[in-house]
mmCIF file of C-alpha atoms in Angstrom:
data_model
loop_
_atom_site.group_PDB
_atom_site.id
_atom_site.type_symbol
_atom_site.label_atom_id
_atom_site.label_comp_id
_atom_site.label_asym_id
_atom_site.label_seq_id
_atom_site.Cartn_x
_atom_site.Cartn_y
_atom_site.Cartn_z
ATOM 1 C CA MET A 5 111.598 76.229 70.563
ATOM 2 C CA GLU A 6 111.345 78.441 67.791
ATOM 3 C CA TRP A 7 110.211 81.947 68.379
ATOM 4 C CA LYS A 8 108.143 81.857 65.173
ATOM 5 C CA GLU A 9 105.803 79.417 67.245
ATOM 6 C CA PHE A 10 104.174 82.562 68.528
ATOM 7 C CA ASP A 11 103.304 83.924 64.922
ATOM 8 C CA LEU A 12 99.869 84.132 63.820
ATOM 9 C CA GLU A 13 99.345 83.782 60.039
ATOM 10 C CA GLY A 14 97.127 86.223 57.906
ATOM 11 C CA ILE A 15 96.589 88.866 60.446
ATOM 12 C CA ASP A 16 96.818 92.680 60.124
ATOM 13 C CA ILE A 17 99.147 94.150 62.344
ATOM 14 C CA GLN A 18 97.875 97.685 62.874
ATOM 15 C CA TRP A 19 101.070 99.462 63.819
ATOM 16 C CA CYS A 20 102.717 102.076 61.817
ATOM 17 C CA PRO A 21 105.846 100.950 60.094
ATOM 18 C CA GLY A 22 108.831 101.460 62.160
ATOM 19 C CA CYS A 23 106.792 101.440 65.271
ATOM 20 C CA GLY A 24 108.954 100.159 68.425
ATOM 21 C CA ASP A 25 106.225 97.744 69.396
ATOM 22 C CA PHE A 26 107.325 95.327 66.661
ATOM 23 C CA LYS A 27 110.693 95.035 68.277
ATOM 24 C CA ILE A 28 109.159 94.476 71.438
ATOM 25 C CA MET A 29 107.017 91.742 70.448
ATOM 26 C CA GLU A 30 109.994 90.146 68.672
ATOM 27 C CA ALA A 31 111.711 90.320 71.808
ATOM 28 C CA LEU A 32 108.910 88.961 73.980
ATOM 29 C CA LYS A 33 108.381 85.988 71.488
ATOM 30 C CA LYS A 34 112.360 85.235 71.694
ATOM 31 C CA ALA A 35 112.317 85.418 75.540
ATOM 32 C CA LEU A 36 109.318 83.102 75.754
ATOM 33 C CA ALA A 37 110.729 80.668 73.192
ATOM 34 C CA GLU A 38 114.104 80.707 75.074
ATOM 35 C CA LEU A 39 112.559 79.762 78.207
ATOM 36 C CA ASP A 40 110.700 76.836 76.538
ATOM 37 C CA ILE A 41 107.304 78.441 77.447
ATOM 38 C CA ALA A 42 104.834 77.415 74.730
ATOM 39 C CA PRO A 43 101.992 79.522 73.525
ATOM 40 C CA ASN A 44 99.439 77.551 75.435
ATOM 41 C CA GLU A 45 101.304 78.065 78.754
ATOM 42 C CA VAL A 46 100.981 81.844 78.757
ATOM 43 C CA VAL A 47 98.282 84.365 79.072
ATOM 44 C CA ILE A 48 98.809 87.924 78.372
ATOM 45 C CA PHE A 49 96.461 90.707 79.542
ATOM 46 C CA SER A 50 96.059 94.099 78.198
ATOM 47 C CA GLY A 51 93.787 97.257 78.170
ATOM 48 C CA ILE A 52 93.535 99.872 75.563
ATOM 49 C CA GLY A 53 96.058 101.238 73.203
ATOM 50 C CA GLN A 54 98.637 100.433 70.410
ATOM 51 C CA ALA A 55 100.676 98.499 72.804
ATOM 52 C CA ALA A 56 97.553 96.594 74.260
ATOM 53 C CA LYS A 57 97.091 95.191 70.775
ATOM 54 C CA MET A 58 100.235 93.074 70.854
ATOM 55 C CA PRO A 59 98.460 89.721 72.390
ATOM 56 C CA HIS A 60 96.051 90.113 69.322
ATOM 57 C CA PHE A 61 99.195 89.481 67.119
ATOM 58 C CA MET A 62 100.543 86.666 68.968
ATOM 59 C CA LYS A 63 99.783 83.126 69.314
ATOM 60 C CA CYS A 64 98.755 82.723 72.953
ATOM 61 C CA HIS A 65 96.032 83.022 75.696
ATOM 62 C CA PHE A 66 94.860 86.578 76.020
ATOM 63 C CA PHE A 67 92.422 88.765 77.746
ATOM 64 C CA ASN A 68 91.945 92.210 76.462
ATOM 65 C CA GLY A 69 89.757 94.389 78.896
ATOM 66 C CA LEU A 70 89.270 97.969 80.094
ATOM 67 C CA HIS A 71 91.386 100.827 79.801
ATOM 68 C CA GLY A 72 94.171 100.811 82.711
ATOM 69 C CA ARG A 73 92.626 97.268 84.117
ATOM 70 C CA SER A 74 95.014 94.609 82.460
ATOM 71 C CA ILE A 75 97.265 94.254 85.810
ATOM 72 C CA SER A 76 94.186 93.907 88.157
ATOM 73 C CA ASN A 77 92.711 91.087 85.818
ATOM 74 C CA ALA A 78 96.224 89.584 85.559
ATOM 75 C CA THR A 79 96.326 89.388 89.188
ATOM 76 C CA GLY A 80 92.807 87.605 89.517
ATOM 77 C CA PHE A 81 93.764 85.266 87.050
ATOM 78 C CA LYS A 82 97.246 84.386 88.508
ATOM 79 C CA ALA A 83 95.504 83.599 91.848
ATOM 80 C CA ALA A 84 92.827 81.349 90.144
ATOM 81 C CA ASN A 85 95.734 79.686 88.119
ATOM 82 C CA PRO A 86 99.038 80.046 89.504
ATOM 83 C CA GLY A 87 100.912 77.659 87.130
ATOM 84 C CA MET A 88 100.319 79.791 84.126
ATOM 85 C CA THR A 89 102.852 82.523 82.909
ATOM 86 C CA VAL A 90 101.063 85.666 83.175
ATOM 87 C CA ILE A 91 102.037 88.785 81.574
ATOM 88 C CA ALA A 92 100.312 92.289 81.364
ATOM 89 C CA ILE A 93 101.183 94.550 78.578
ATOM 90 C CA GLY A 94 100.246 98.236 77.718
ATOM 91 C CA GLY A 95 101.529 101.587 77.007
ATOM 92 C CA ASP A 96 102.427 104.467 79.401
ATOM 93 C CA GLY A 97 98.968 105.882 78.951
ATOM 94 C CA ASP A 98 97.213 102.656 79.746
ATOM 95 C CA MET A 99 99.423 101.419 82.712
ATOM 96 C CA TYR A 100 100.472 104.920 84.232
ATOM 97 C CA GLY A 101 97.687 106.998 83.478
ATOM 98 C CA GLU A 102 94.292 105.315 83.453
ATOM 99 C CA GLY A 103 95.857 102.230 85.243
ATOM 100 C CA GLY A 104 97.752 104.196 87.762
ATOM 101 C CA ASN A 105 96.045 103.320 90.774
ATOM 102 C CA HIS A 106 95.995 99.454 89.641
ATOM 103 C CA PHE A 107 99.872 99.910 89.118
ATOM 104 C CA ILE A 108 100.531 101.215 92.489
ATOM 105 C CA HIS A 109 98.435 98.680 94.313
ATOM 106 C CA THR A 110 99.468 95.623 92.268
ATOM 107 C CA ILE A 111 102.944 96.413 93.403
ATOM 108 C CA ARG A 112 101.855 96.313 97.065
ATOM 109 C CA ARG A 113 100.364 92.972 96.399
ATOM 110 C CA ASN A 114 103.347 91.355 94.720
ATOM 111 C CA PRO A 115 101.550 89.001 92.342
ATOM 112 C CA ASP A 116 103.767 86.675 90.290
ATOM 113 C CA LEU A 117 103.504 88.198 86.976
ATOM 114 C CA THR A 118 105.543 90.206 84.488
ATOM 115 C CA ASN A 119 104.418 93.831 83.749
ATOM 116 C CA ILE A 120 105.611 95.117 80.414
ATOM 117 C CA VAL A 121 104.998 98.860 79.571
ATOM 118 C CA CYS A 122 105.953 100.210 76.147
ATOM 119 C CA ASN A 123 106.561 103.681 77.197
ATOM 120 C CA ASN A 124 106.542 106.048 74.199
ATOM 121 C CA MET A 125 105.751 109.081 76.148
ATOM 122 C CA VAL A 126 102.560 110.039 74.080
ATOM 123 C CA TYR A 127 98.920 108.454 73.504
ATOM 124 C CA GLY A 128 99.890 106.602 70.400
ATOM 125 C CA LEU A 129 96.258 105.348 69.697
ATOM 126 C CA THR A 130 94.446 108.582 70.192
ATOM 127 C CA LYS A 131 96.644 110.822 68.076
ATOM 128 C CA GLY A 132 99.482 111.962 70.029
ATOM 129 C CA GLN A 133 98.383 113.951 73.322
ATOM 130 C CA ALA A 134 100.425 114.054 76.048
ATOM 131 C CA SER A 135 101.016 110.849 78.341
ATOM 132 C CA PRO A 136 102.022 110.736 81.898
ATOM 133 C CA THR A 137 105.548 110.358 80.971
ATOM 134 C CA SER A 138 105.713 112.965 78.349
ATOM 135 C CA PRO A 139 108.727 115.435 78.635
ATOM 136 C CA ILE A 140 108.246 118.888 79.743
ATOM 137 C CA GLY A 141 108.269 121.086 76.631
ATOM 138 C CA LEU A 142 107.017 118.410 74.476
ATOM 139 C CA LYS A 143 104.464 119.859 71.666
ATOM 140 C CA THR A 144 101.574 117.911 70.818
ATOM 141 C CA PRO A 145 98.026 118.438 69.026
ATOM 142 C CA VAL A 146 96.522 118.982 72.551
ATOM 143 C CA GLN A 147 99.425 120.657 74.243
ATOM 144 C CA VAL A 148 100.343 123.066 71.692
ATOM 145 C CA ASP A 149 102.400 125.236 73.824
ATOM 146 C CA GLY A 150 104.509 122.283 75.209
ATOM 147 C CA VAL A 151 103.758 120.201 78.372
ATOM 148 C CA THR A 152 104.288 121.621 81.752
ATOM 149 C CA GLU A 153 103.714 118.830 84.029
ATOM 150 C CA GLU A 154 106.440 116.912 85.526
ATOM 151 C CA PRO A 155 106.425 113.621 83.974
ATOM 152 C CA PHE A 156 105.742 110.190 86.038
ATOM 153 C CA ASN A 157 108.738 108.371 87.080
ATOM 154 C CA PRO A 158 107.610 104.806 86.937
ATOM 155 C CA VAL A 159 110.769 102.874 87.988
ATOM 156 C CA ALA A 160 111.241 105.334 91.080
ATOM 157 C CA VAL A 161 107.324 104.942 92.093
ATOM 158 C CA ALA A 162 107.961 101.027 91.715
ATOM 159 C CA ILE A 163 111.170 100.775 93.742
ATOM 160 C CA ALA A 164 109.383 103.124 96.323
ATOM 161 C CA GLN A 165 106.381 101.085 96.513
ATOM 162 C CA GLY A 166 108.402 97.854 96.981
ATOM 163 C CA ALA A 167 108.430 96.137 93.767
ATOM 164 C CA THR A 168 110.574 93.188 93.877
ATOM 165 C CA PHE A 169 111.846 93.211 90.114
ATOM 166 C CA VAL A 170 112.212 96.894 88.322
ATOM 167 C CA ALA A 171 114.274 97.334 84.784
ATOM 168 C CA ARG A 172 114.126 99.526 82.048
ATOM 169 C CA THR A 173 115.308 98.983 78.711
ATOM 170 C CA PHE A 174 115.033 100.235 75.039
ATOM 171 C CA ALA A 175 113.176 98.694 72.113
ATOM 172 C CA GLY A 176 115.928 99.254 69.835
ATOM 173 C CA TYR A 177 118.106 96.804 71.724
ATOM 174 C CA VAL A 178 116.281 93.467 71.187
ATOM 175 C CA ASP A 179 118.928 91.085 72.497
ATOM 176 C CA GLU A 180 119.218 92.970 75.695
ATOM 177 C CA THR A 181 115.402 93.479 76.109
ATOM 178 C CA LYS A 182 115.037 89.897 75.512
ATOM 179 C CA GLU A 183 117.387 89.021 78.107
ATOM 180 C CA ILE A 184 115.771 91.355 80.791
ATOM 181 C CA LEU A 185 112.299 89.804 79.924
ATOM 182 C CA LYS A 186 113.577 86.593 80.556
ATOM 183 C CA LYS A 187 114.832 87.220 83.877
ATOM 184 C CA ALA A 188 111.492 89.353 84.596
ATOM 185 C CA ILE A 189 109.484 86.190 83.615
ATOM 186 C CA LEU A 190 111.491 83.908 85.887
ATOM 187 C CA HIS A 191 111.353 86.126 88.916
ATOM 188 C CA LYS A 192 109.155 85.152 91.592
ATOM 189 C CA GLY A 193 106.861 88.039 92.133
ATOM 190 C CA TYR A 194 105.898 91.383 90.753
ATOM 191 C CA ALA A 195 108.176 92.405 87.701
ATOM 192 C CA LEU A 196 108.228 95.693 85.826
ATOM 193 C CA VAL A 197 109.927 96.166 82.673
ATOM 194 C CA ASP A 198 109.488 99.652 81.584
ATOM 195 C CA ILE A 199 110.647 99.955 77.680
ATOM 196 C CA PHE A 200 111.450 103.193 75.973
ATOM 197 C CA GLN A 201 109.595 102.919 72.667
ATOM 198 C CA PRO A 202 109.783 105.465 69.887
ATOM 199 C CA CYS A 203 106.563 106.703 68.550
ATOM 200 C CA VAL A 204 107.380 107.200 64.877
ATOM 201 C CA SER A 205 104.270 109.082 63.952
ATOM 202 C CA PHE A 206 103.459 111.288 66.871
ATOM 203 C CA ASN A 207 106.475 111.787 68.868
ATOM 204 C CA LYS A 208 109.107 113.316 66.799
ATOM 205 C CA VAL A 209 111.589 114.126 69.901
ATOM 206 C CA ASN A 210 112.073 110.876 71.511
ATOM 207 C CA THR A 211 113.301 109.007 68.468
ATOM 208 C CA TYR A 212 115.438 105.948 67.860
ATOM 209 C CA LYS A 213 118.432 108.326 67.712
ATOM 210 C CA TRP A 214 117.320 110.130 70.585
ATOM 211 C CA PHE A 215 117.141 107.101 73.106
ATOM 212 C CA MET A 216 120.467 105.907 71.883
ATOM 213 C CA GLU A 217 122.290 109.296 72.730
ATOM 214 C CA ASN A 218 120.334 109.840 75.982
ATOM 215 C CA THR A 219 120.695 106.267 77.468
ATOM 216 C CA TYR A 220 123.417 103.977 78.741
ATOM 217 C CA VAL A 221 123.547 100.264 79.644
ATOM 218 C CA LEU A 222 124.407 99.651 83.306
ATOM 219 C CA ASP A 223 127.571 98.027 83.898
ATOM 220 C CA GLU A 224 126.702 94.989 86.275
ATOM 221 C CA GLY A 225 129.966 95.504 87.880
ATOM 222 C CA ASP A 226 129.330 99.208 88.951
ATOM 223 C CA HIS A 227 125.627 98.564 90.097
ATOM 224 C CA ASP A 228 124.148 96.255 92.720
ATOM 225 C CA PRO A 229 120.474 95.705 91.984
ATOM 226 C CA THR A 230 119.910 94.289 95.317
ATOM 227 C CA ASP A 231 120.855 97.779 96.959
ATOM 228 C CA ARG A 232 117.350 99.457 97.033
ATOM 229 C CA ARG A 233 119.089 102.753 98.083
ATOM 230 C CA ALA A 234 121.421 102.499 94.812
ATOM 231 C CA ALA A 235 118.445 101.441 92.677
ATOM 232 C CA MET A 236 116.526 104.573 93.717
ATOM 233 C CA LEU A 237 119.476 106.662 92.772
ATOM 234 C CA LYS A 238 119.822 105.156 89.560
ATOM 235 C CA ALA A 239 115.937 105.486 88.776
ATOM 236 C CA LEU A 240 116.145 109.094 89.524
ATOM 237 C CA GLU A 241 118.989 109.685 86.978
ATOM 238 C CA LYS A 242 118.310 111.259 83.642
ATOM 239 C CA ASP A 243 120.104 112.798 80.702
ATOM 240 C CA PRO A 244 121.232 110.083 80.009
ATOM 241 C CA TYR A 245 118.767 107.453 81.582
ATOM 242 C CA PRO A 246 120.286 104.070 82.912
ATOM 243 C CA LEU A 247 119.122 100.881 81.101
ATOM 244 C CA GLY A 248 119.222 97.348 82.707
ATOM 245 C CA ILE A 249 117.912 95.862 86.089
ATOM 246 C CA LEU A 250 117.690 98.522 88.591
ATOM 247 C CA TYR A 251 116.414 96.679 91.443
ATOM 248 C CA ARG A 252 115.614 92.825 92.444
ATOM 249 C CA GLU A 253 114.460 91.315 95.563
ATOM 250 C CA GLU A 254 114.210 87.564 96.251
ATOM 251 C CA GLY A 255 112.366 85.528 98.561
ATOM 252 C CA LYS A 256 109.272 87.870 99.358
ATOM 253 C CA ASN A 257 105.906 85.989 99.410
ATOM 254 C CA THR A 258 103.734 86.483 96.361
ATOM 255 C CA PHE A 259 100.017 87.617 96.433
ATOM 256 C CA GLU A 260 99.067 83.973 95.680
ATOM 257 C CA GLU A 261 101.325 82.463 98.433
ATOM 258 C CA ASN A 262 99.456 84.606 100.850
ATOM 259 C CA LEU A 263 96.109 83.773 100.049
ATOM 260 C CA THR A 264 94.351 81.512 102.926
ATOM 261 C CA CYS A 265 92.781 79.216 100.092
ATOM 262 C CA TYR A 266 96.320 77.995 99.306
ATOM 263 C CA GLN A 267 97.734 77.573 102.725
ATOM 264 C CA GLU A 268 96.333 73.949 103.157
ATOM 265 C CA ASP A 269 95.359 73.154 99.607
ATOM 266 C CA LYS A 270 97.634 74.014 96.559
ATOM 267 C CA THR A 271 95.011 72.917 94.019
ATOM 268 C CA PRO A 272 94.566 75.799 91.767
ATOM 269 C CA LEU A 273 91.355 77.369 92.335
ATOM 270 C CA PHE A 274 89.994 76.893 88.979
ATOM 271 C CA MET A 275 90.392 73.074 89.476
ATOM 272 C CA ARG A 276 88.263 72.821 92.642
ATOM 273 C CA LYS A 277 84.540 71.884 92.731
ATOM 274 C CA ALA A 278 82.353 73.633 95.240
ATOM 275 C CA ASP A 279 79.972 71.553 97.331
ATOM 276 C CA ARG A 280 77.143 74.202 96.792
ATOM 277 C CA LEU A 281 74.449 72.406 98.478
ATOM 278 C CA SER A 282 76.579 72.035 101.827
ATOM 279 C CA LEU A 283 77.817 75.502 101.733
ATOM 280 C CA VAL A 284 74.227 76.872 101.062
ATOM 281 C CA SER A 285 72.955 74.724 104.018
ATOM 282 C CA ALA A 286 75.693 75.707 106.406
ATOM 283 C CA PHE A 287 74.964 79.219 105.652
ATOM 284 C CA MET A 288 71.318 79.044 106.204
ATOM 285 C CA LYS A 289 71.808 77.074 109.537
ATOM 286 C CA GLU A 290 74.045 80.014 110.842
#
């Protein structure tokens, strides 16, 4: 399948020229195409923000909801229709700020979905104030004297919470990002892909050049992603930051598999018909 199958004609893409989201969207389209997943077989959930606009610019099913709520909506959808490829996408503010509590508890549930976070270390939609992942010292229109809070480490938190797939990559490396996205989509369970994504308008520190100079790609021979302790040590590394699959665990039951409604009947919930009269009668008798 050609990745152009996911293109929409005549749309106004509202990202700044040079925005890293363009490269992430290209990598996602290519990953889906190479996995032979058609546009009508994927549904993308998003909240609010520049990254959250991505499903507006692709040919696929999508649900655009409240700020920070995309992965909770995606979890519910996957439970009702397990056969679909489900992706939740957003920025570092949307996922780790407004959506921080959903992020933590979605990991605990382990739904079979891919969580893509476009991490540009600022709020790109609302004019560049600090986000949860902004580095200490970053000056913004709001934090005029520089950020003083310790930045949130999403990959370390995900590993600590028991996420079954945790990876980090860089938007400038499209092929590498595509390959990691393919593995995340194929993984059974919750998969986090945190993507360093330059914001060319509001973050003049963490640029394409900065990310290339301050990251390195993990050598598969030197890192065992099934070793949780080793994965945590990699997740805590910085200056430079490691890129690649940090942790992967296979065989853990997903949220959908643990639901009692699927223990004896594998029919997706959205295909079932409820006998409302019998249900109401039984309730009234009780």
